[in-house]
PDB file of C-alpha atoms in Angstrom:
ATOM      1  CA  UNK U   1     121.955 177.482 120.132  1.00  0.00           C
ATOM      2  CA  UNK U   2     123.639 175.213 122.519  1.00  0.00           C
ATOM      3  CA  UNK U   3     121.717 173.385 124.943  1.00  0.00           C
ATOM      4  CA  UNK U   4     124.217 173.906 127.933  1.00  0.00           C
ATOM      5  CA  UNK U   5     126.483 176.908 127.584  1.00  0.00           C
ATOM      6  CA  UNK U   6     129.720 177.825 129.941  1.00  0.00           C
ATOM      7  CA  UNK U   7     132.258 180.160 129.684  1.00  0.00           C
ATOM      8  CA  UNK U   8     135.670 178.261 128.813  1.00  0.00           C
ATOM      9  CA  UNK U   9     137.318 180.589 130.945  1.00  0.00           C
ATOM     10  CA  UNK U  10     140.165 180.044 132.394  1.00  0.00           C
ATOM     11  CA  UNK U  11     139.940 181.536 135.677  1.00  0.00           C
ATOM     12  CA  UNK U  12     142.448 182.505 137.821  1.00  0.00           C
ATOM     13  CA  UNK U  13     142.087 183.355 141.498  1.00  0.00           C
ATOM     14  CA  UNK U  14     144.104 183.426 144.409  1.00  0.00           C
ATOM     15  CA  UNK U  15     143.746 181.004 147.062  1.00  0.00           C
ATOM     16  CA  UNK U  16     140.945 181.575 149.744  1.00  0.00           C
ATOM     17  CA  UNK U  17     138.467 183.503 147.189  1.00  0.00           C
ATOM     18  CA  UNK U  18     134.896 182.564 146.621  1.00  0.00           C
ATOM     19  CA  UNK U  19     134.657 181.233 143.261  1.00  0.00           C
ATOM     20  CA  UNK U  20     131.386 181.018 140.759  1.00  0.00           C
ATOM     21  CA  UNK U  21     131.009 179.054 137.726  1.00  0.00           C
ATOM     22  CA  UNK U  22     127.764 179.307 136.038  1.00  0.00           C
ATOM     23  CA  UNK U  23     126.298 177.624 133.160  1.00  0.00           C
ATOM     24  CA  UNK U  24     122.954 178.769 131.178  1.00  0.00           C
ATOM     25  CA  UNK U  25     120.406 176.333 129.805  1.00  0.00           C
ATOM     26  CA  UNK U  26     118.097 176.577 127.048  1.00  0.00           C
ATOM     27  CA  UNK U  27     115.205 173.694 127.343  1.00  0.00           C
ATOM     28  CA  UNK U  28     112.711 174.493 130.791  1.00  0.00           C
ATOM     29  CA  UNK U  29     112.481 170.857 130.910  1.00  0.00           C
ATOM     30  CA  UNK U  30     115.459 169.745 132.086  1.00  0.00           C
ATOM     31  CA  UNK U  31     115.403 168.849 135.611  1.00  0.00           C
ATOM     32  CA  UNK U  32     118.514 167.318 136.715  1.00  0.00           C
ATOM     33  CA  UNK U  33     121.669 169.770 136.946  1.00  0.00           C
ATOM     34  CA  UNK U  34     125.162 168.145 137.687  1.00  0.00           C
ATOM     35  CA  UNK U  35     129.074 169.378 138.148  1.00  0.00           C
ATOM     36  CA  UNK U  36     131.851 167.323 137.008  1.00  0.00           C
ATOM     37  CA  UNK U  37     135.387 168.131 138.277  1.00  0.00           C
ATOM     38  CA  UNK U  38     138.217 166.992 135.552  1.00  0.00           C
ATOM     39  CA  UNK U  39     141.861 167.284 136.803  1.00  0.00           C
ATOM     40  CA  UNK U  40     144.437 167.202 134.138  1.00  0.00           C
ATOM     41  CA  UNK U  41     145.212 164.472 132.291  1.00  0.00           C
ATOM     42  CA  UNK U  42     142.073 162.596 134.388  1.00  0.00           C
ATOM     43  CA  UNK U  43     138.715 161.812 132.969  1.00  0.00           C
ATOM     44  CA  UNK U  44     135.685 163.759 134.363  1.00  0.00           C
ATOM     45  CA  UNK U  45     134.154 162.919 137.619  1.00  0.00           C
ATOM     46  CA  UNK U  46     130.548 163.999 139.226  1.00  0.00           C
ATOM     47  CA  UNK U  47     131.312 166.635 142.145  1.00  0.00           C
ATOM     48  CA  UNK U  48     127.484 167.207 142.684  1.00  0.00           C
ATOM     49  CA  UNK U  49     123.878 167.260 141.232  1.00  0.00           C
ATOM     50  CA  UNK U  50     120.648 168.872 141.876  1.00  0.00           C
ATOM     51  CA  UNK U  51     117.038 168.384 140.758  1.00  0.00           C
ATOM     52  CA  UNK U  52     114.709 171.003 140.156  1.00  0.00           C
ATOM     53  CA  UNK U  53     115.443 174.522 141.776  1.00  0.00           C
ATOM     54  CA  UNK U  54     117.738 175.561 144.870  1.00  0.00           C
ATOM     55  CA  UNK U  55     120.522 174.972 146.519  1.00  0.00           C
ATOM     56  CA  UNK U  56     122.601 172.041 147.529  1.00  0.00           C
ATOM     57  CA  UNK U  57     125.751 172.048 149.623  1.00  0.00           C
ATOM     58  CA  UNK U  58     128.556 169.849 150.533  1.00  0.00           C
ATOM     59  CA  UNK U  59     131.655 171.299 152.196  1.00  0.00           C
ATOM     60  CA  UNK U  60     132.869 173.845 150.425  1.00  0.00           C
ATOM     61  CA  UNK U  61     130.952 173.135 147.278  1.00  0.00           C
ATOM     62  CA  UNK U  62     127.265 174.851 147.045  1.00  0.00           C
ATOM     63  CA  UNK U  63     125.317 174.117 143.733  1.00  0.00           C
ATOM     64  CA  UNK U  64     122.489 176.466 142.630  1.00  0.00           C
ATOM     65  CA  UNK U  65     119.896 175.984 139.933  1.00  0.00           C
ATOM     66  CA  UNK U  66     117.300 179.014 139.069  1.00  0.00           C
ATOM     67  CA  UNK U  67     115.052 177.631 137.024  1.00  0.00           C
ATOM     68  CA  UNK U  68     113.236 180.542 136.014  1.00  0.00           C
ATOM     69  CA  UNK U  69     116.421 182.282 134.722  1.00  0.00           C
ATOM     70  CA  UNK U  70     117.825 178.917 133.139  1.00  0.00           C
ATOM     71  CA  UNK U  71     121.151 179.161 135.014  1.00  0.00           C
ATOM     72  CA  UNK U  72     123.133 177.110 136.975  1.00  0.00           C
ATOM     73  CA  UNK U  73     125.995 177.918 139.634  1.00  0.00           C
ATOM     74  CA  UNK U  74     128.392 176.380 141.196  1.00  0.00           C
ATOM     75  CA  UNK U  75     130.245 178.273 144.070  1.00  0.00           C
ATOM     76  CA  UNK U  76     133.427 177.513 145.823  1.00  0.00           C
ATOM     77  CA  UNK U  77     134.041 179.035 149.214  1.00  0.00           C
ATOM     78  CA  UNK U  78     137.875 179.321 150.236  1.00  0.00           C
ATOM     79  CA  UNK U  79     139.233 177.998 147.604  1.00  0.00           C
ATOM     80  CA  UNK U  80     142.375 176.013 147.195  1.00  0.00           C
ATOM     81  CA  UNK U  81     145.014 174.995 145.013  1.00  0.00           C
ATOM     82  CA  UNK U  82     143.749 171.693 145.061  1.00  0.00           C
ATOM     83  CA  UNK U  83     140.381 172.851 143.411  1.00  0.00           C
ATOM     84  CA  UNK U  84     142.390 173.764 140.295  1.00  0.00           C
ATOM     85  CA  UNK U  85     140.930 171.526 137.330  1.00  0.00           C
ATOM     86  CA  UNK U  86     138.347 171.947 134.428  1.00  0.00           C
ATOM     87  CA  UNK U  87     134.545 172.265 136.413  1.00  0.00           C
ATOM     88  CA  UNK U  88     131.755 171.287 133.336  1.00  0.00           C
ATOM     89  CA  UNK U  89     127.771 171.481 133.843  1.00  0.00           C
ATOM     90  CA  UNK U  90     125.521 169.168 132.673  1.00  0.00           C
ATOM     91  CA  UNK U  91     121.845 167.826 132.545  1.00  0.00           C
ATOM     92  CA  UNK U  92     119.807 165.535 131.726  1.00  0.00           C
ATOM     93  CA  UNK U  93     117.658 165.321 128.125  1.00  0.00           C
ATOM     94  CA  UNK U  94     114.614 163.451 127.132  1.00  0.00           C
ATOM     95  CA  UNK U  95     113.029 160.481 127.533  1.00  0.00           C
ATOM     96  CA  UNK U  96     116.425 158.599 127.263  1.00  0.00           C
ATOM     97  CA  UNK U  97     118.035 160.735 129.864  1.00  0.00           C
ATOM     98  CA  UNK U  98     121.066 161.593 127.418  1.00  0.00           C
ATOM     99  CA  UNK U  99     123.667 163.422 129.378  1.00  0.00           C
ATOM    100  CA  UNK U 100     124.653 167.029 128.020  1.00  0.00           C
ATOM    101  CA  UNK U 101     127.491 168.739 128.735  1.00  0.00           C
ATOM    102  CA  UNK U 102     128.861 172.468 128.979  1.00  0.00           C
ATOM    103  CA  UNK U 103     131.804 173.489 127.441  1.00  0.00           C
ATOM    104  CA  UNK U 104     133.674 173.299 131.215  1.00  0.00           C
ATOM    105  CA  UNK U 105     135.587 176.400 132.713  1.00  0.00           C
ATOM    106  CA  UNK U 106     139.157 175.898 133.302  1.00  0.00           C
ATOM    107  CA  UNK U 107     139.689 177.513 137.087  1.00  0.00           C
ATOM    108  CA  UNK U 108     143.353 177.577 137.962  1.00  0.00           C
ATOM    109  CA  UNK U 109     143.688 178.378 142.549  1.00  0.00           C
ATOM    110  CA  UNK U 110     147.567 179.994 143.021  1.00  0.00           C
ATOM    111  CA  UNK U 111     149.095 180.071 146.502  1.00  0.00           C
TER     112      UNK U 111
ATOM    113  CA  UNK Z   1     141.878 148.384 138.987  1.00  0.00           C
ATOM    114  CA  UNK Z   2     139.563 151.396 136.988  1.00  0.00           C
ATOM    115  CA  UNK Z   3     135.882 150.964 136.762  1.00  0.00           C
ATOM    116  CA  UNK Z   4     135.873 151.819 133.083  1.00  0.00           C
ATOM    117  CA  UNK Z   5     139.116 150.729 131.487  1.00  0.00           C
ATOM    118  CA  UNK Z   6     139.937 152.820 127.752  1.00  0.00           C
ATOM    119  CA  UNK Z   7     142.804 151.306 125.478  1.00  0.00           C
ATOM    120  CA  UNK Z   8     145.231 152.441 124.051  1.00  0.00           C
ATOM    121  CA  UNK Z   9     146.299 155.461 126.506  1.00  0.00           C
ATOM    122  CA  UNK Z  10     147.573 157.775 123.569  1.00  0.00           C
ATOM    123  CA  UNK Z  11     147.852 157.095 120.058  1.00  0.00           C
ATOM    124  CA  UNK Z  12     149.774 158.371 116.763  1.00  0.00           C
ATOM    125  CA  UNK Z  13     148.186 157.409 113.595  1.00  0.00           C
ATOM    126  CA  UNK Z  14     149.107 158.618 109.839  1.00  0.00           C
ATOM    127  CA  UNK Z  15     145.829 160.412 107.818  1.00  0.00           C
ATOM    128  CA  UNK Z  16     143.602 157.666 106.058  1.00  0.00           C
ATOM    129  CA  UNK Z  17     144.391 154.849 108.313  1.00  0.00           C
ATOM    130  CA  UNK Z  18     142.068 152.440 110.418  1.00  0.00           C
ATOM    131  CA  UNK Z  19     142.049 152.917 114.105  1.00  0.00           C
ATOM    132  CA  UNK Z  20     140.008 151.272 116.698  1.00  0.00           C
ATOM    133  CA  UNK Z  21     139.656 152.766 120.104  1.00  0.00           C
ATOM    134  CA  UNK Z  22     138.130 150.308 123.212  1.00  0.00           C
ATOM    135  CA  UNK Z  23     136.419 150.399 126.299  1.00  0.00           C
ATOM    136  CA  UNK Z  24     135.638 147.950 128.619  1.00  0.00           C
ATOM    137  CA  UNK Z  25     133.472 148.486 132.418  1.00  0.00           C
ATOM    138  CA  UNK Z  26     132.746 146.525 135.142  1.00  0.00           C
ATOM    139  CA  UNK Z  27     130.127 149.068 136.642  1.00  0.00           C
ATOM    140  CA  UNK Z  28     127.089 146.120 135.519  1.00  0.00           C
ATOM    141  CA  UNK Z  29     125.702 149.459 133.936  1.00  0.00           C
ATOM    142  CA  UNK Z  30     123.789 149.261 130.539  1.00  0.00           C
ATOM    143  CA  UNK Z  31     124.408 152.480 128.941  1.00  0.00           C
ATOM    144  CA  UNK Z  32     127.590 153.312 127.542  1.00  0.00           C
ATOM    145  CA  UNK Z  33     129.206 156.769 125.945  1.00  0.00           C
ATOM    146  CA  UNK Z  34     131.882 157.647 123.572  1.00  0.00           C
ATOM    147  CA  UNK Z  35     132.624 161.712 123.857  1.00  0.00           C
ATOM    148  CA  UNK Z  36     135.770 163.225 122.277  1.00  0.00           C
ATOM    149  CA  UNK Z  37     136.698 166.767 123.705  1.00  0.00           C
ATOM    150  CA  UNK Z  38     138.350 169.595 122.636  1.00  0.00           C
ATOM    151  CA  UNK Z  39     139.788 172.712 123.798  1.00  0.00           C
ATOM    152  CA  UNK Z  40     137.026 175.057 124.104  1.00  0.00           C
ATOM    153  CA  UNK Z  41     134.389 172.892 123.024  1.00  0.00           C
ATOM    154  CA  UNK Z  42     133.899 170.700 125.836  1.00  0.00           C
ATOM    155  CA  UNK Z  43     132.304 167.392 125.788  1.00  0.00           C
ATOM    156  CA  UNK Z  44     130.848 166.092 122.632  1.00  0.00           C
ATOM    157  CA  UNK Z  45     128.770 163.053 121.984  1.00  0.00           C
ATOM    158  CA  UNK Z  46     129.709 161.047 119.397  1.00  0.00           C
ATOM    159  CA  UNK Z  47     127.827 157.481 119.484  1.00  0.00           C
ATOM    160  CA  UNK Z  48     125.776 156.121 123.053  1.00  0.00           C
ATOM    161  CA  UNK Z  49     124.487 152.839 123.314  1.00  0.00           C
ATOM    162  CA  UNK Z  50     121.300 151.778 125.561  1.00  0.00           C
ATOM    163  CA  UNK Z  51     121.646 148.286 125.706  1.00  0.00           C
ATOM    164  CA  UNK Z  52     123.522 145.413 123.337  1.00  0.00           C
ATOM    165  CA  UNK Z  53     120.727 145.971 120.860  1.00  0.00           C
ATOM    166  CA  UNK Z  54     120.364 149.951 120.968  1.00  0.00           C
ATOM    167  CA  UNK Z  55     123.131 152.483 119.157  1.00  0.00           C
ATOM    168  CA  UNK Z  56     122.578 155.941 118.720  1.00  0.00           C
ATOM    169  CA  UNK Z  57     124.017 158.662 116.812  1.00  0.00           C
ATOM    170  CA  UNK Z  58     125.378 161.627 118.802  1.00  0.00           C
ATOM    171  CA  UNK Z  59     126.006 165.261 117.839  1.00  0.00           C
ATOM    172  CA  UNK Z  60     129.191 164.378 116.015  1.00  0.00           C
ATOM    173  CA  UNK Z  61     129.151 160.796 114.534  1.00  0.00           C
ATOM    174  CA  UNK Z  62     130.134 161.870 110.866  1.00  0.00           C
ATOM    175  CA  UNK Z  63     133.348 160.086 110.193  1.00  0.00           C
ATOM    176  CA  UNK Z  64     133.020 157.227 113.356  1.00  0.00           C
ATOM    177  CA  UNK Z  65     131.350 154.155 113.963  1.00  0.00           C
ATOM    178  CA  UNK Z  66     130.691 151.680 116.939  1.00  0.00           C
ATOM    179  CA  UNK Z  67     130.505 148.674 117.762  1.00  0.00           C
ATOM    180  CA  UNK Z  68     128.661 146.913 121.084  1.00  0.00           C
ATOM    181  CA  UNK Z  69     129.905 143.600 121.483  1.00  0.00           C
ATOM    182  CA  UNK Z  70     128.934 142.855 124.959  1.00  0.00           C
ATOM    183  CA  UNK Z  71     127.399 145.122 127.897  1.00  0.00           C
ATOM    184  CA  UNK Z  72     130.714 145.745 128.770  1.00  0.00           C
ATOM    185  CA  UNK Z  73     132.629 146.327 125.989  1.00  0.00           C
ATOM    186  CA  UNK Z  74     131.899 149.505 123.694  1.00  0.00           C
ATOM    187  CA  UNK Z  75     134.563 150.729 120.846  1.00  0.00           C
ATOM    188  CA  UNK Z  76     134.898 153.282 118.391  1.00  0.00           C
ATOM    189  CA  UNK Z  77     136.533 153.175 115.328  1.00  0.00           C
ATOM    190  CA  UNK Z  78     137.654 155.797 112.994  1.00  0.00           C
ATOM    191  CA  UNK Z  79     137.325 154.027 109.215  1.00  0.00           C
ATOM    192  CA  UNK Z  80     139.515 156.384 107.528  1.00  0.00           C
ATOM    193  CA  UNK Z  81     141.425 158.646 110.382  1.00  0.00           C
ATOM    194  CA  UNK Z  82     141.620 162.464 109.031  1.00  0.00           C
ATOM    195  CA  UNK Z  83     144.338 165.438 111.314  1.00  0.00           C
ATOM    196  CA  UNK Z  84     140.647 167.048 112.659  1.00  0.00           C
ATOM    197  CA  UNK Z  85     139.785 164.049 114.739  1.00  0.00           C
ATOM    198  CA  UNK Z  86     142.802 164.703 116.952  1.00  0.00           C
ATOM    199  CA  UNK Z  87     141.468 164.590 120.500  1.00  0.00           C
ATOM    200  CA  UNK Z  88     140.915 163.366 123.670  1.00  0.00           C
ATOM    201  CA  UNK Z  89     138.242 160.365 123.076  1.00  0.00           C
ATOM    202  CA  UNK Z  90     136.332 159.558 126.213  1.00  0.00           C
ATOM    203  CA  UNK Z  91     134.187 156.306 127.212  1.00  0.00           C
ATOM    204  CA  UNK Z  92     131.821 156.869 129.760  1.00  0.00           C
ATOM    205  CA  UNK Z  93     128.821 154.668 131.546  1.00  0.00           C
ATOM    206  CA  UNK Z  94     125.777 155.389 133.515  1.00  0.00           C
ATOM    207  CA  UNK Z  95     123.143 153.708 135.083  1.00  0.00           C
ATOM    208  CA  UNK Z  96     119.489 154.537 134.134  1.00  0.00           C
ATOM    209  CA  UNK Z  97     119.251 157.137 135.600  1.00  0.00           C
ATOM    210  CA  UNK Z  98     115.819 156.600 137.587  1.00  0.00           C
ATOM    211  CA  UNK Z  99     114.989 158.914 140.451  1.00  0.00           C
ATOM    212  CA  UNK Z 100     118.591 160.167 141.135  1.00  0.00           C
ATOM    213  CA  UNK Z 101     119.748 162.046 138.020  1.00  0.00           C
ATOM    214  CA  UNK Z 102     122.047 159.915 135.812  1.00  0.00           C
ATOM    215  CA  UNK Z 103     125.856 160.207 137.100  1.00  0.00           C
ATOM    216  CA  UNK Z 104     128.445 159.100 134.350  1.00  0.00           C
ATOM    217  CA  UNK Z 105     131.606 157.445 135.214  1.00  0.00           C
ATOM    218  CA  UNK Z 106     134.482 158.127 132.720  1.00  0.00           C
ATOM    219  CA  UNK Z 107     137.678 156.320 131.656  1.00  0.00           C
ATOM    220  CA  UNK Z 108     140.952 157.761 131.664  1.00  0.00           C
ATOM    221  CA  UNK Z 109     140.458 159.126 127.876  1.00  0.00           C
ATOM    222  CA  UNK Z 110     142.456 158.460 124.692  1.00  0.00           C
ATOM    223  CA  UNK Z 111     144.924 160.633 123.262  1.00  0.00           C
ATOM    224  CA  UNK Z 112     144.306 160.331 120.068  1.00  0.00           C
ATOM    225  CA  UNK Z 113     146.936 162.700 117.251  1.00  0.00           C
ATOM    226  CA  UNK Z 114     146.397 161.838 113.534  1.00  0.00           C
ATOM    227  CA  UNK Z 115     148.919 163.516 111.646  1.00  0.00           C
TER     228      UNK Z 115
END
């Protein structure tokens, strides 16, 4: 079993929708939950992070961790072409605080 | 100019040959990454180094190797370059990671085709 898993999508909305991209977990230790935004042809770059449980929001952007469920969220409210890129989950793992990545879900926003 | 600098941009190398991917960063940070991704799959660890002193084996390291040569220089080389290591190779950096989560910075990424 993977340690992060995502949904590879893609995902295809219109612009304006709310969109969710979630991510399960398997280890109840991990703490710190983050969301990396990759455009194309662009290497990955951190959109948020959260520690423990709840919510954190910035703009449009609100990231959710339920820790009792193991699953991660990442919402975007009226969404826009410009959101259009690769969105990948990630923690933190052990002592070393090795970085560990979901698959990423490809979310493509059309006018 | 980019925080963490990957050369060469793309690459086309024949099966069985030597290649040598590098990364260089000017974040100060000690811990550096090499990930390659694939459709699908994601990101996948290949080697991550702590420190000048400190390599580790990721999830994938069969068939690379690393070398640290300074705290800001990191590369990855393929000894004997087979068509299932076509990818996109990413170097990435982070700080420690203390109190705040640990936020990598990426490079640009290699295109890397053997054929």
């Amino acid at each position: 079993q993977k340690e992060v898993e995502q949904d590879p999508g893609p995902l295809s909305v219109p612009e304006g929708a709310i969109v969710s991209l979630n991510c399960t977990y398997s280890n109840s230790a991990f703490q710190y939950f983050m969301w990396y935004r990759q455009y194309s042809r662009k290497g990955p770059e951190l959109l948020m992070y959260t520690y423990s449980s709840g919510n954190k929001e910035d703009g449009r952007f609100t990231a959710q961790v339920d820790k009792s469920s193991k699953y991660i969220s990442l919402f975007i409210r009226d969404s826009q072409p410009s959101d259009s890129a690769t969105y990948l989950c990630a923690t933190v793992s052990g002592g070393y605080n090795k970085l560990i990545f979901g698959a990423g879900t490809r979310l493509a926003v059309h006018p | 100019d980019a925080d963490v600098t990957q050369t060469p941009r793309n690459r086309i190398t024949k099966t069985g040959k030597r290649i040598m991917l590098e990364c260089s960063q000017t974040k100060g940070h000690d811990r550096m990454y090499w990930y390659r991704q694939d459709p699908g799959l994601g990101l996948r660890l290949i080697y991550y180094s702590f420190d000048v002193k400190d390599i580790n084996k990721g999830e994938i390291s069969d068939g690379y190797s690393v070398s640290r040569q300074a705290q800001a220089k990191f590369s990855l080389s393929l000894e004997s370059a087979i068509p299932n290591q076509t990818a996109l190779y990413f170097c990435a950096t982070s700080d420690d990671g203390q109190g705040s989560g640990t936020e990598a910075f990426f490079g640009q990424g290699t295109r890397l085709t053997v054929v």
